[in-house]
Amino acid sequence: MIVRGGTALRPDLARIASWIEPGSRVLDLGCGDGTLLAELRDRRQVRGRGVELSDQCVIACARRGVDVIQQNLEDGLALFGDQAFDTVVLSKTLQAMHNTEHILKEMARVARYGVVSFPNFGYWPHGWSILRGRMPVTGEMPYQWYNTPNIHLCTLSDFEDLAQQCGLRILERATFDHNREVRWLPSWRSTLAVYRFSSAGA
């Protein structure tokens, strides 16, 4: 964890923050309690806005002074015009979206750059669980098969193939195993992947 101002910022969020240009416009989809947007506002003078469905998280954002809209992401991003933002972030939410391709294309429409993070289904203990006849349950995927919000699990290669199909150009990738960054054999050894991309024409 990276500690700033007495609060701990997850390593994946710290990496995302490092990819954001100071003073830029950021849209955070599924922004949770507003931790990332507050960090970007305070450390990088970012003009940010969040989209969140949870009542409790919207209240937490308001307490942090984070501008947030309460909306279901499945309804799309029609509220936002083309290239209204410099960067749009979708952290640990992609795997819970019903229409994965649509949200990625919408991200490319509303911002020059996109950042997504998701649990890596290629993490080697997942395969071991399946060989034992069980669905994986890990820190990044802590749910049982019958109550999980994760409906579209993928590996790093799966996402990279989809990004290409959607006309996205991957600019950077970081992978993590809990709080450690993974650089060797990330497809097997990482629990979480974070990607930064642009539309192919950007």
Short mmCIF file of C-alpha atoms in Angstrom, two decimals:
data_model
loop_
_atom_site.label_atom_id
_atom_site.label_comp_id
_atom_site.label_asym_id
_atom_site.label_seq_id
_atom_site.Cartn_x
_atom_site.Cartn_y
_atom_site.Cartn_z
CA MET A 1 0.00 0.00 0.00
CA ILE A 2 1.07 3.55 -0.73
CA VAL A 3 0.17 5.90 2.13
CA ARG A 4 -0.66 9.50 1.33
CA GLY A 5 -2.07 11.92 3.82
CA GLY A 6 -2.67 9.14 6.32
CA THR A 7 -4.78 7.02 3.94
CA ALA A 8 -3.69 3.89 2.08
CA LEU A 9 -3.97 3.87 -1.69
CA ARG A 10 -4.04 0.41 -3.26
CA PRO A 11 -1.05 -0.27 -5.55
CA ASP A 12 -3.30 -0.72 -8.60
CA LEU A 13 -4.98 2.63 -7.93
CA ALA A 14 -1.56 4.24 -7.42
CA ARG A 15 -0.50 2.94 -10.84
CA ILE A 16 -3.69 4.25 -12.43
CA ALA A 17 -3.10 7.63 -10.79
CA SER A 18 0.42 7.70 -12.23
CA TRP A 19 -1.03 7.36 -15.74
CA ILE A 20 -3.29 10.42 -15.35
CA GLU A 21 -2.00 13.76 -16.62
CA PRO A 22 -2.11 16.61 -14.06
CA GLY A 23 -4.97 19.02 -14.67
CA SER A 24 -6.80 16.64 -16.99
CA ARG A 25 -10.48 15.66 -17.07
CA VAL A 26 -11.25 12.20 -15.66
CA LEU A 27 -14.41 10.10 -15.56
CA ASP A 28 -14.35 7.21 -13.05
CA LEU A 29 -16.97 4.56 -13.79
CA GLY A 30 -18.00 2.53 -10.76
CA CYS A 31 -15.99 4.96 -8.66
CA GLY A 32 -16.85 3.34 -5.31
CA ASP A 33 -16.25 5.65 -2.36
CA GLY A 34 -14.33 8.17 -4.48
CA THR A 35 -10.86 7.27 -3.22
CA LEU A 36 -9.19 7.52 -6.64
CA LEU A 37 -10.93 10.73 -7.68
CA ALA A 38 -10.08 12.38 -4.36
CA GLU A 39 -6.44 11.38 -4.81
CA LEU A 40 -6.37 12.73 -8.35
CA ARG A 41 -8.01 15.98 -7.28
CA ASP A 42 -5.68 16.54 -4.35
CA ARG A 43 -2.40 15.35 -5.91
CA ARG A 44 -2.83 16.05 -9.61
CA GLN A 45 -5.42 18.86 -9.72
CA VAL A 46 -7.64 16.68 -11.89
CA ARG A 47 -11.19 17.73 -12.74
CA GLY A 48 -13.00 14.49 -12.01
CA ARG A 49 -16.48 13.05 -12.05
CA GLY A 50 -17.65 9.65 -10.87
CA VAL A 51 -20.51 7.34 -11.80
CA GLU A 52 -21.71 4.97 -9.08
CA LEU A 53 -24.89 3.00 -8.33
CA SER A 54 -24.49 2.18 -4.62
CA ASP A 55 -26.25 4.59 -2.25
CA GLN A 56 -23.55 4.15 0.41
CA CYS A 57 -20.74 4.83 -2.05
CA VAL A 58 -22.48 7.92 -3.43
CA ILE A 59 -22.77 9.25 0.13
CA ALA A 60 -19.07 8.47 0.75
CA CYS A 61 -18.16 10.37 -2.45
CA ALA A 62 -20.20 13.37 -1.32
CA ARG A 63 -18.37 13.37 2.02
CA ARG A 64 -15.06 13.47 0.14
CA GLY A 65 -16.29 16.34 -2.00
CA VAL A 66 -16.21 14.16 -5.13
CA ASP A 67 -18.62 15.01 -7.95
CA VAL A 68 -20.67 11.85 -8.57
CA ILE A 69 -23.69 10.82 -10.62
CA GLN A 70 -25.82 7.91 -9.42
CA GLN A 71 -26.46 5.68 -12.40
CA ASN A 72 -26.30 2.07 -13.55
CA LEU A 73 -23.42 1.66 -15.99
CA GLU A 74 -25.45 -0.90 -17.93
CA ASP A 75 -27.55 2.07 -19.12
CA GLY A 76 -24.51 3.35 -21.00
CA LEU A 77 -22.69 6.68 -21.13
CA ALA A 78 -25.20 8.66 -23.20
CA LEU A 79 -25.02 11.47 -20.63
CA PHE A 80 -21.50 12.27 -21.84
CA GLY A 81 -20.50 13.73 -25.18
CA ASP A 82 -17.75 12.53 -27.49
CA GLN A 83 -14.27 13.16 -26.06
CA ALA A 84 -15.74 14.97 -23.04
CA PHE A 85 -12.87 13.63 -20.89
CA ASP A 86 -9.17 12.98 -21.25
CA THR A 87 -9.25 9.65 -19.40
CA VAL A 88 -12.05 7.31 -18.36
CA VAL A 89 -11.42 4.66 -15.68
CA LEU A 90 -13.27 1.39 -15.07
CA SER A 91 -11.65 -0.27 -12.05
CA LYS A 92 -12.55 -3.84 -11.03
CA THR A 93 -15.92 -3.55 -12.77
CA LEU A 94 -15.41 -4.81 -16.34
CA GLN A 95 -15.99 -8.45 -15.35
CA ALA A 96 -19.40 -7.56 -13.88
CA MET A 97 -20.69 -5.82 -17.02
CA HIS A 98 -23.26 -7.61 -19.17
CA ASN A 99 -22.26 -5.84 -22.40
CA THR A 100 -18.47 -5.76 -22.21
CA GLU A 101 -17.81 -4.69 -25.80
CA HIS A 102 -20.29 -1.81 -25.57
CA ILE A 103 -18.78 -0.30 -22.42
CA LEU A 104 -15.26 -0.48 -23.89
CA LYS A 105 -16.39 1.26 -27.09
CA GLU A 106 -18.25 3.88 -25.05
CA MET A 107 -15.11 4.49 -23.00
CA ALA A 108 -13.19 5.12 -26.23
CA ARG A 109 -15.94 7.48 -27.38
CA VAL A 110 -16.09 9.72 -24.29
CA ALA A 111 -12.34 9.98 -23.63
CA ARG A 112 -9.02 9.95 -25.41
CA TYR A 113 -7.62 7.32 -23.04
CA GLY A 114 -9.20 4.48 -21.11
CA VAL A 115 -8.02 2.50 -18.10
CA VAL A 116 -9.53 -0.82 -17.02
CA SER A 117 -8.65 -3.32 -14.32
CA PHE A 118 -10.06 -6.79 -13.76
CA PRO A 119 -9.26 -10.06 -11.97
CA ASN A 120 -7.04 -12.35 -14.05
CA PHE A 121 -8.77 -15.71 -14.50
CA GLY A 122 -5.47 -17.12 -15.79
CA TYR A 123 -3.95 -16.98 -12.27
CA TRP A 124 -2.51 -20.47 -11.81
CA PRO A 125 -4.40 -21.46 -8.60
CA HIS A 126 -7.65 -20.96 -10.52
CA GLY A 127 -6.69 -23.79 -12.86
CA TRP A 128 -5.81 -25.97 -9.88
CA SER A 129 -9.24 -25.31 -8.35
CA ILE A 130 -10.98 -26.31 -11.59
CA LEU A 131 -8.90 -29.50 -11.82
CA ARG A 132 -10.17 -30.32 -8.31
CA GLY A 133 -13.72 -29.81 -9.52
CA ARG A 134 -14.31 -26.45 -7.83
CA MET A 135 -14.83 -22.90 -9.06
CA PRO A 136 -11.97 -20.64 -7.92
CA VAL A 137 -12.39 -18.51 -4.79
CA THR A 138 -9.51 -16.08 -4.23
CA GLY A 139 -8.86 -12.59 -2.87
CA GLU A 140 -9.76 -10.89 -6.16
CA MET A 141 -12.69 -13.29 -6.71
CA PRO A 142 -13.94 -13.95 -3.17
CA TYR A 143 -17.45 -15.12 -4.13
CA GLN A 144 -19.02 -18.54 -4.45
CA TRP A 145 -20.28 -19.54 -7.89
CA TYR A 146 -23.91 -18.91 -6.92
CA ASN A 147 -23.54 -15.36 -5.53
CA THR A 148 -20.76 -13.85 -7.64
CA PRO A 149 -21.30 -10.55 -9.46
CA ASN A 150 -18.53 -11.59 -11.89
CA ILE A 151 -20.19 -12.78 -15.08
CA HIS A 152 -17.45 -12.31 -17.72
CA LEU A 153 -14.13 -13.63 -16.43
CA CYS A 154 -11.10 -13.46 -18.70
CA THR A 155 -7.35 -13.87 -18.94
CA LEU A 156 -4.86 -11.22 -20.04
CA SER A 157 -4.77 -12.68 -23.57
CA ASP A 158 -8.57 -12.74 -23.73
CA PHE A 159 -8.76 -9.04 -22.91
CA GLU A 160 -6.02 -8.12 -25.35
CA ASP A 161 -7.87 -9.96 -28.13
CA LEU A 162 -11.12 -8.16 -27.28
CA ALA A 163 -9.36 -4.78 -27.17
CA GLN A 164 -8.06 -5.39 -30.70
CA GLN A 165 -11.54 -6.40 -31.89
CA CYS A 166 -12.95 -3.19 -30.40
CA GLY A 167 -10.37 -1.04 -32.19
CA LEU A 168 -8.44 -0.19 -29.03
CA ARG A 169 -4.66 0.26 -28.87
CA ILE A 170 -3.07 -0.95 -25.64
CA LEU A 171 -0.52 1.56 -24.38
CA GLU A 172 0.50 0.18 -20.99
CA ARG A 173 -0.12 -2.82 -18.76
CA ALA A 174 0.56 -3.50 -15.09
CA THR A 175 -0.20 -6.72 -13.21
CA PHE A 176 -0.41 -7.38 -9.50
CA ASP A 177 -0.57 -10.25 -7.02
CA HIS A 178 -2.41 -8.63 -4.13
CA ASN A 179 -0.11 -5.71 -3.18
CA ARG A 180 2.92 -6.78 -5.23
CA GLU A 181 3.53 -5.88 -8.85
CA VAL A 182 4.21 -8.94 -11.02
CA ARG A 183 6.63 -8.69 -13.95
CA TRP A 184 7.64 -12.34 -14.50
CA LEU A 185 5.03 -14.66 -16.08
CA PRO A 186 2.18 -12.22 -15.34
CA SER A 187 -0.41 -14.29 -17.22
CA TRP A 188 -0.02 -17.06 -14.62
CA ARG A 189 1.21 -15.23 -11.53
CA SER A 190 -0.98 -12.12 -11.33
CA THR A 191 -4.38 -11.84 -9.68
CA LEU A 192 -5.23 -8.42 -11.14
CA ALA A 193 -4.49 -6.75 -14.47
CA VAL A 194 -4.57 -3.02 -15.25
CA TYR A 195 -4.50 -1.72 -18.82
CA ARG A 196 -4.29 1.75 -20.35
CA PHE A 197 -5.53 2.10 -23.91
CA SER A 198 -6.56 4.57 -26.59
CA SER A 199 -8.84 4.24 -29.58
CA ALA A 200 -6.91 3.03 -32.61
CA GLY A 201 -7.16 6.42 -34.28
CA ALA A 202 -6.06 8.46 -31.26
#
